[in-house]
Coordinates of C-alpha atoms in Angstrom, one line a residue:
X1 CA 12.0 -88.9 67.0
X2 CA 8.4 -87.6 67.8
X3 CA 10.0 -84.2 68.5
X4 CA 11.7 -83.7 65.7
X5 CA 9.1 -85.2 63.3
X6 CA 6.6 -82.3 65.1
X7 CA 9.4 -80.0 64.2
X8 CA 10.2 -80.4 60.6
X9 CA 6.3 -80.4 60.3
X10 CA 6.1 -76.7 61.8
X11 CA 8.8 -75.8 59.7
X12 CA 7.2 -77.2 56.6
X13 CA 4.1 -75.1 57.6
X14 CA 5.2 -72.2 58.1
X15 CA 7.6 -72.0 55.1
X16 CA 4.9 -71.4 52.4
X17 CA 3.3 -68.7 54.5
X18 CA 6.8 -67.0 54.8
X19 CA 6.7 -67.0 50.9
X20 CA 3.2 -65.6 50.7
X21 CA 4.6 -62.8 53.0
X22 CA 7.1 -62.3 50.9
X23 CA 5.6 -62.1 48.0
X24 CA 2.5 -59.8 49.2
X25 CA 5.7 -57.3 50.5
X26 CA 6.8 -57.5 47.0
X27 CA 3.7 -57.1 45.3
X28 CA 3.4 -54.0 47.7
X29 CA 6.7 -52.8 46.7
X30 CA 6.0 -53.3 42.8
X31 CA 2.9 -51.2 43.7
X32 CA 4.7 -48.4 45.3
X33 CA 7.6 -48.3 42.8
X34 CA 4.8 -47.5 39.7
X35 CA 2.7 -45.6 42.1
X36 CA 6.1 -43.5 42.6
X37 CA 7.0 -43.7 39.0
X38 CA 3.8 -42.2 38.1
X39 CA 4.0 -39.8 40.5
X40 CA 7.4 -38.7 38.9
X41 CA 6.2 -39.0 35.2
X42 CA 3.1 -36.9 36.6
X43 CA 6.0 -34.3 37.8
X44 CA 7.7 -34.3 35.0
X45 CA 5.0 -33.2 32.7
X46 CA 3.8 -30.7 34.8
X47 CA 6.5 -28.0 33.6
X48 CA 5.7 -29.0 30.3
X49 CA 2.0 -27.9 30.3
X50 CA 3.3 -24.3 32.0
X51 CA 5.8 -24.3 29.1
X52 CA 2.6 -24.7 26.4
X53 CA 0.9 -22.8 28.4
X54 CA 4.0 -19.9 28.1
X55 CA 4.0 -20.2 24.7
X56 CA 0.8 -19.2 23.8
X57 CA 1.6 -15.5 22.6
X58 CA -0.2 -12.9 20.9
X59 CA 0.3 -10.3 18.5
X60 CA 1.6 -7.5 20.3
X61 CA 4.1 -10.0 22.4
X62 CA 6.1 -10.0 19.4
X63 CA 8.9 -7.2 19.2
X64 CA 7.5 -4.1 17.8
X65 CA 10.6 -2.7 16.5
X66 CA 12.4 -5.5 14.9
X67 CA 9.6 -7.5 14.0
X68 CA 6.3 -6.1 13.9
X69 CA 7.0 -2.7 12.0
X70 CA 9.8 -3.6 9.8
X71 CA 7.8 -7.3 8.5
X72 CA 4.7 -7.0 9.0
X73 CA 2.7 -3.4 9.1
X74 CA 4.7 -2.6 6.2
X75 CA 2.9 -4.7 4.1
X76 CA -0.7 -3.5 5.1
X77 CA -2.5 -0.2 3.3
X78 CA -3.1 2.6 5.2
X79 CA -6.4 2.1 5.6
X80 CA -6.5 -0.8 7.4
X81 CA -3.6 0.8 9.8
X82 CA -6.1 3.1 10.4
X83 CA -8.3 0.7 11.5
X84 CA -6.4 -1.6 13.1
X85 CA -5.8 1.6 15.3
X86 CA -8.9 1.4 16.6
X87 CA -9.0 -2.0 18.6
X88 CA -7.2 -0.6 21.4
X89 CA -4.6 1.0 23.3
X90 CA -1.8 -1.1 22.9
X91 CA -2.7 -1.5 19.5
X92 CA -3.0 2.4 18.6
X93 CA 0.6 3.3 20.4
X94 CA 1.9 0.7 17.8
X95 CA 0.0 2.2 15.0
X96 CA 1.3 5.5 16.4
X97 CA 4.7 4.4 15.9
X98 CA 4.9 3.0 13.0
X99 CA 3.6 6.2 11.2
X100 CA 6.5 7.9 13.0
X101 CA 9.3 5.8 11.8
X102 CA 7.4 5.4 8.2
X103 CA 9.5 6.2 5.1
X104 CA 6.8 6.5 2.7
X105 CA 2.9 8.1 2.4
X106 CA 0.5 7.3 -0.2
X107 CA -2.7 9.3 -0.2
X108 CA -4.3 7.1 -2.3
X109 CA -4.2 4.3 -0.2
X110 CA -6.6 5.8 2.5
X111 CA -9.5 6.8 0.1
X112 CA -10.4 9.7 -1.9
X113 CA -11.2 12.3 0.9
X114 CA -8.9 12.4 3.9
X115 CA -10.1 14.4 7.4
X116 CA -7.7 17.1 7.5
X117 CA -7.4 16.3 11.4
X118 CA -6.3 12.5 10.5
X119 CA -3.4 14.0 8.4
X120 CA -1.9 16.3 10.9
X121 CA -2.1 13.6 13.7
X122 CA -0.9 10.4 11.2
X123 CA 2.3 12.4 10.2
X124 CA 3.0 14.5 13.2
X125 CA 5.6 12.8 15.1
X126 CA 7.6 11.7 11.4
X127 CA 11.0 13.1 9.9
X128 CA 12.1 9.5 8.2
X129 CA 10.0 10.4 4.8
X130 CA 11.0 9.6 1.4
X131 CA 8.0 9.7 -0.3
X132 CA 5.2 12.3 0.0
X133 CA 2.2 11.7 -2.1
X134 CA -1.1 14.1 -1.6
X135 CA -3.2 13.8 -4.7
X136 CA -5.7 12.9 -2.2
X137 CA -5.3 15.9 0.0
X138 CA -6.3 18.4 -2.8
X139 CA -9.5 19.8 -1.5
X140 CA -8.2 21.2 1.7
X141 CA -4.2 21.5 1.6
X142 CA -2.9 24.5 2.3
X143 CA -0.1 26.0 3.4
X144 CA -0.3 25.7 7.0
X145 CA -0.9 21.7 7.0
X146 CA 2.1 21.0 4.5
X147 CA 4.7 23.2 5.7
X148 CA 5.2 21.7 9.1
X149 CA 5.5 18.2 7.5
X150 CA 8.0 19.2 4.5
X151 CA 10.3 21.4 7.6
X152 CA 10.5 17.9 9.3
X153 CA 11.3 15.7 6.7
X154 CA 14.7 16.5 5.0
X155 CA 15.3 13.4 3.3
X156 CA 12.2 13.3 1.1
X157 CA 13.1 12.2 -2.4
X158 CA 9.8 12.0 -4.2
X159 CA 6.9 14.6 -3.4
X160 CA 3.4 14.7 -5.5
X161 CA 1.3 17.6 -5.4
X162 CA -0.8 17.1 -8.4
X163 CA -3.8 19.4 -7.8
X164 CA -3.0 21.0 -5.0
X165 CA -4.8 24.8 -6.6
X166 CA -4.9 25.9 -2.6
X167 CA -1.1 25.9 -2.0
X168 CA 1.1 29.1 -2.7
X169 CA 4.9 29.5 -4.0
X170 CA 5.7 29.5 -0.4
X171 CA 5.2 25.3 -0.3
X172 CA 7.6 25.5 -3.3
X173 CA 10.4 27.4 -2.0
X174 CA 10.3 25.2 1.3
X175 CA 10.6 22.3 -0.4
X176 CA 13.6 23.7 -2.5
X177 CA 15.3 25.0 1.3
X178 CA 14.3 21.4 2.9
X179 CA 14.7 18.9 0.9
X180 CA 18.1 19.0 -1.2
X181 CA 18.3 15.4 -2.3
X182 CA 14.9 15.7 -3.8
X183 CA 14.5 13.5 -7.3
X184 CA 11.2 13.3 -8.1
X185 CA 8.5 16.6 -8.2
X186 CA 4.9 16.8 -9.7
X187 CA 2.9 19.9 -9.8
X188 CA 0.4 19.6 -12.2
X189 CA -2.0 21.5 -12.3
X190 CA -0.5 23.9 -10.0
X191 CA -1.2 27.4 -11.4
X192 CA 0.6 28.9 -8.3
X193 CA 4.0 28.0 -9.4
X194 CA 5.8 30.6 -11.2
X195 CA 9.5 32.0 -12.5
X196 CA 10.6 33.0 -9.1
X197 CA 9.9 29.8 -6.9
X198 CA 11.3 27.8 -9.8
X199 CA 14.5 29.7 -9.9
X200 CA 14.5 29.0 -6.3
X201 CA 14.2 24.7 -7.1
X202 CA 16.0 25.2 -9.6
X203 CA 19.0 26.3 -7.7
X204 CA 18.8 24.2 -4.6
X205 CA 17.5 20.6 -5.4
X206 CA 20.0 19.6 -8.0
X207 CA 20.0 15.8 -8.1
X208 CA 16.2 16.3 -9.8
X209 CA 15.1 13.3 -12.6
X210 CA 11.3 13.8 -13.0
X211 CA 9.8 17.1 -13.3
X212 CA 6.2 17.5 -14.1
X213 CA 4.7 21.2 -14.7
X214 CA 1.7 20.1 -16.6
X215 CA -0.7 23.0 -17.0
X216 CA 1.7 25.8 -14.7
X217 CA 0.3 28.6 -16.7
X218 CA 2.2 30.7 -15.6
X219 CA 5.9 29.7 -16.6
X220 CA 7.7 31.3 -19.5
X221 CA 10.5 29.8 -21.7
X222 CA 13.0 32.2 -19.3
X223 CA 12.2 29.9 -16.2
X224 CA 12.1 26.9 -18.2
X225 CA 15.9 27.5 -19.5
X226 CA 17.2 28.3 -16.0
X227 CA 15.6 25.1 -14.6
X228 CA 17.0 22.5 -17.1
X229 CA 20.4 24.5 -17.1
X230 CA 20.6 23.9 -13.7
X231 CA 18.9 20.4 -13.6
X232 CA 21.6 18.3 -15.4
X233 CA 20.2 14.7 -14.7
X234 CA 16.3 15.4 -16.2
X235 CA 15.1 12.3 -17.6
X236 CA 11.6 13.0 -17.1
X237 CA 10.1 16.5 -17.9
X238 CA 6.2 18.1 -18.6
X239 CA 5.6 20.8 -20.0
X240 CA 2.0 19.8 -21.4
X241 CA -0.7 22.3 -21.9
X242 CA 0.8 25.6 -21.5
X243 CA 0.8 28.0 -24.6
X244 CA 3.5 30.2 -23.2
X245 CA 5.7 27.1 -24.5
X246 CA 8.1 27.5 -27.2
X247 CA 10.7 26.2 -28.8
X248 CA 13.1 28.2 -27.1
X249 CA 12.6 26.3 -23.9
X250 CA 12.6 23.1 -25.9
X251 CA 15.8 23.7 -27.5
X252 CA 17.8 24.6 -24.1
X253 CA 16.4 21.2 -23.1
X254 CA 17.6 19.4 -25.7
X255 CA 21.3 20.9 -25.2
X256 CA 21.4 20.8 -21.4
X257 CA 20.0 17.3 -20.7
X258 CA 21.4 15.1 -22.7
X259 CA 19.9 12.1 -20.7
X260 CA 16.1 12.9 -21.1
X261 CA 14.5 9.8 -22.1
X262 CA 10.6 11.1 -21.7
X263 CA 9.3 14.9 -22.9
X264 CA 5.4 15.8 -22.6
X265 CA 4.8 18.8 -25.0
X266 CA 0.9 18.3 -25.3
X267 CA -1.2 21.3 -26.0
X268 CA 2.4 23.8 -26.2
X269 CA 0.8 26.0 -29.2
X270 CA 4.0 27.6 -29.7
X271 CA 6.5 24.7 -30.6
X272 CA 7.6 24.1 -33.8
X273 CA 9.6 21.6 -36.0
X274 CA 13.0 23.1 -35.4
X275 CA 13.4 22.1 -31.9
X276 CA 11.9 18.9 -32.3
X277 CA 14.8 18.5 -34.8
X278 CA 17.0 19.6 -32.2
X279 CA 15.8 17.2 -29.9
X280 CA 16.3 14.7 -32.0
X281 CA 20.1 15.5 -32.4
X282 CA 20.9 16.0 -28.7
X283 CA 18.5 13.7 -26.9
X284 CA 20.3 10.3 -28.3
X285 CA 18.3 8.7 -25.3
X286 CA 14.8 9.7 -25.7
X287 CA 12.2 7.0 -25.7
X288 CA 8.7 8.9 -25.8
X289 CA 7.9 12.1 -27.3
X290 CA 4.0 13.5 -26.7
X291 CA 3.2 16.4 -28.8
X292 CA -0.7 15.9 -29.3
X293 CA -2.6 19.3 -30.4
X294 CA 1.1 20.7 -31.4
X295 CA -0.3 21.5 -34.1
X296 CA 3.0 23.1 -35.9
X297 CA 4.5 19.9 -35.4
X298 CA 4.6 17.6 -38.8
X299 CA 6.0 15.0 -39.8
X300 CA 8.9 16.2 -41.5
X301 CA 10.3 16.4 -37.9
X302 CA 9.0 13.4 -36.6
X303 CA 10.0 10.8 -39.2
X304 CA 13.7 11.5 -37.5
X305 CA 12.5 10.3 -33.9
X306 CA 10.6 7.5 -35.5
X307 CA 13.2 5.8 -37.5
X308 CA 14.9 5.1 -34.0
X309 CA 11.8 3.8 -32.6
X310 CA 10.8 6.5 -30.1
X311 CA 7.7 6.1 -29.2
X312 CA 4.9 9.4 -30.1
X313 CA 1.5 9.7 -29.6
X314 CA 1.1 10.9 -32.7
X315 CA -0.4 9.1 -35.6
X316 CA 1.5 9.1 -38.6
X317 CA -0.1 10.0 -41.9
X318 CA -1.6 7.8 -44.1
X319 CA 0.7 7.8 -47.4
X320 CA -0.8 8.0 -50.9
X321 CA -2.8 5.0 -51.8
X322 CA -3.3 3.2 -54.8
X323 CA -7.1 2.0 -55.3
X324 CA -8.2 -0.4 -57.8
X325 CA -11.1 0.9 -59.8
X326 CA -13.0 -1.0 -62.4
X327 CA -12.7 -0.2 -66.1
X328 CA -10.4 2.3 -65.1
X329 CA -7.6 0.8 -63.8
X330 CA -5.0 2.2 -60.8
X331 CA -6.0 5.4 -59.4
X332 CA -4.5 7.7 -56.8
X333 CA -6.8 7.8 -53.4
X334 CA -5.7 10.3 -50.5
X335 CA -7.2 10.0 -47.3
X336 CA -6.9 13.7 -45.6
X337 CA -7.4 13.9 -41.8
X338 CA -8.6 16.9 -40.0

């Protein structure tokens, strides 16, 4: 009995230190699962931080031709281009490219004087134009800097060159062998242009809407007639200040384009009321009329244009007023202008 008392006793005792044992191994398991666990969790958000970190791009990661050139540099002037340019390497090939794959030029975004170097090296590399603008470029355009850019560019539909006194009819006839589908043409102010290199346009660019010839001294009504005969779809067309103007030029206009909607006859010495008339008859689609310092121009033709609401820069005359004078009653007033 003592023996087995002494045994059950042990037993007793050493039961609660086999449950301490048990649980300190799993305490230390519990321990090691979240120490693992964290170890995992630590794992796992280790890609995730290179990932951030991966996503952190910058400008020029972006694609250049799908993204960068078509949605974004298109919507900057090209001044800032031009200065953008300037930042670096990367940054000037992408500049570089852009200009080369640019449909349109606008002088007057850059600023009023242009480097004669910066206008060779901007369009150098481009034969996607559309639109050609160098009122900007007047002071040093010549020849040699315009012909290389209008040989490259075949598909250039709009072209201004108001100013431009240093150019020669040799810019004229090239733009009339390159550029066929050409629409849109200013040359004010261009005392170089003459019969001959107007013949030439005349014959080769035949889709032309807007024509501007303001102050080309040296065009007769002969080479205004073979133009409009030619250029069927004229809805635009200047003739301003030019006293070798008559109405024989005006009245071939009126018969051949019958869609002319805008005619500038400002300072034309020679033109008289029986074209206007004319025009009035055949132009069913006019909508502005300028014949300022015409001064054979009255309104016995005009009243015809302005019952249909074209618009003229002309004032009409003041009619014959009736003034109320005291102790005298109604009494004709006319107020003459000068």
């Amino acid at each position: 009995r003592r023996k087995s008392r002494s045994r059950s006793m042990k037993e007793s005792i050493n039961r609660p230190a086999e449950r301490v044992q048990d649980m300190e191994v799993r305490h230390c398991s519990s321990e090691d699962s979240a120490e693992s666990s964290t170890a995992a969790e630590g794992h796992q958000f280790l890609p995730m931080a290179k990932a951030t970190d991966a996503c952190s791009l910058h400008l020029l990661d972006l694609p250049w031709e799908d993204v960068l050139i078509p949605h974004v540099l298109c919507y900057l002037p090209v001044q800032q281009l031009l200065s953008l340019q300037r930042v670096s390497k990367p940054f000037q090939t992408l500049i570089e490219l852009y200009l080369a794959n640019c449909r349109c030029f606008d002088s007057t975004q850059v600023g009023l004087h242009i480097p004669k170097a910066a206008f060779c090296r901007m369009l150098k590399d481009n034969k996607v134009l559309q639109k050609l603008d160098l009122r900007c470029c007047s002071d040093w355009l010549t020849d040699s800097e315009l012909l290389p850019v209008i040989g490259e560019n075949h598909n250039l539909l709009q072209i201004n060159l108001n100013n431009c006194a240093q150019l020669t009819r040799q810019s004229l006839v090239m733009i009339s062998l390159s550029c066929p589908h050409l629409q849109d043409l200013t040359l004010g102010h261009c005392e170089w242009v003459d019969g001959l290199s107007l013949r030439i346009l005349a014959d080769h660019c035949k889709d032309l809407e807007s024509v501007n010839l303001t102050a080309c001294r040296q065009l007769k009504d002969e080479a205004v007639c073979y133009l409009v005969q030619k250029s069927h779809r004229l809805k635009c067309l200047s003739l301003a200040v030019n006293a070798n103007i008559g109405d024989v030029a005006v009245e071939e206009t009126a018969k051949c384009c019958r869609d002319l909607e805008h005619l500038d006859l400002t300072g034309c010495l020679r033109v008289k009321n029986d074209s206007i008339r004319m025009l009035a008859e055949y132009c069913p689609r006019l909508l502005s009329l300028r014949v300022k310092h015409c001064h054979n121009v009255t309104e016995s033709s005009l009243g015809f244009l302005r019952k249909r609401s074209v618009e003229i820069d002309v004032v009409p005359p003041l009619r014959r007023a009736l003034v109320i004078l005291p102790d005298v009653g109604f009494a004709p007033f006319i107020n003459l202008q000068i």
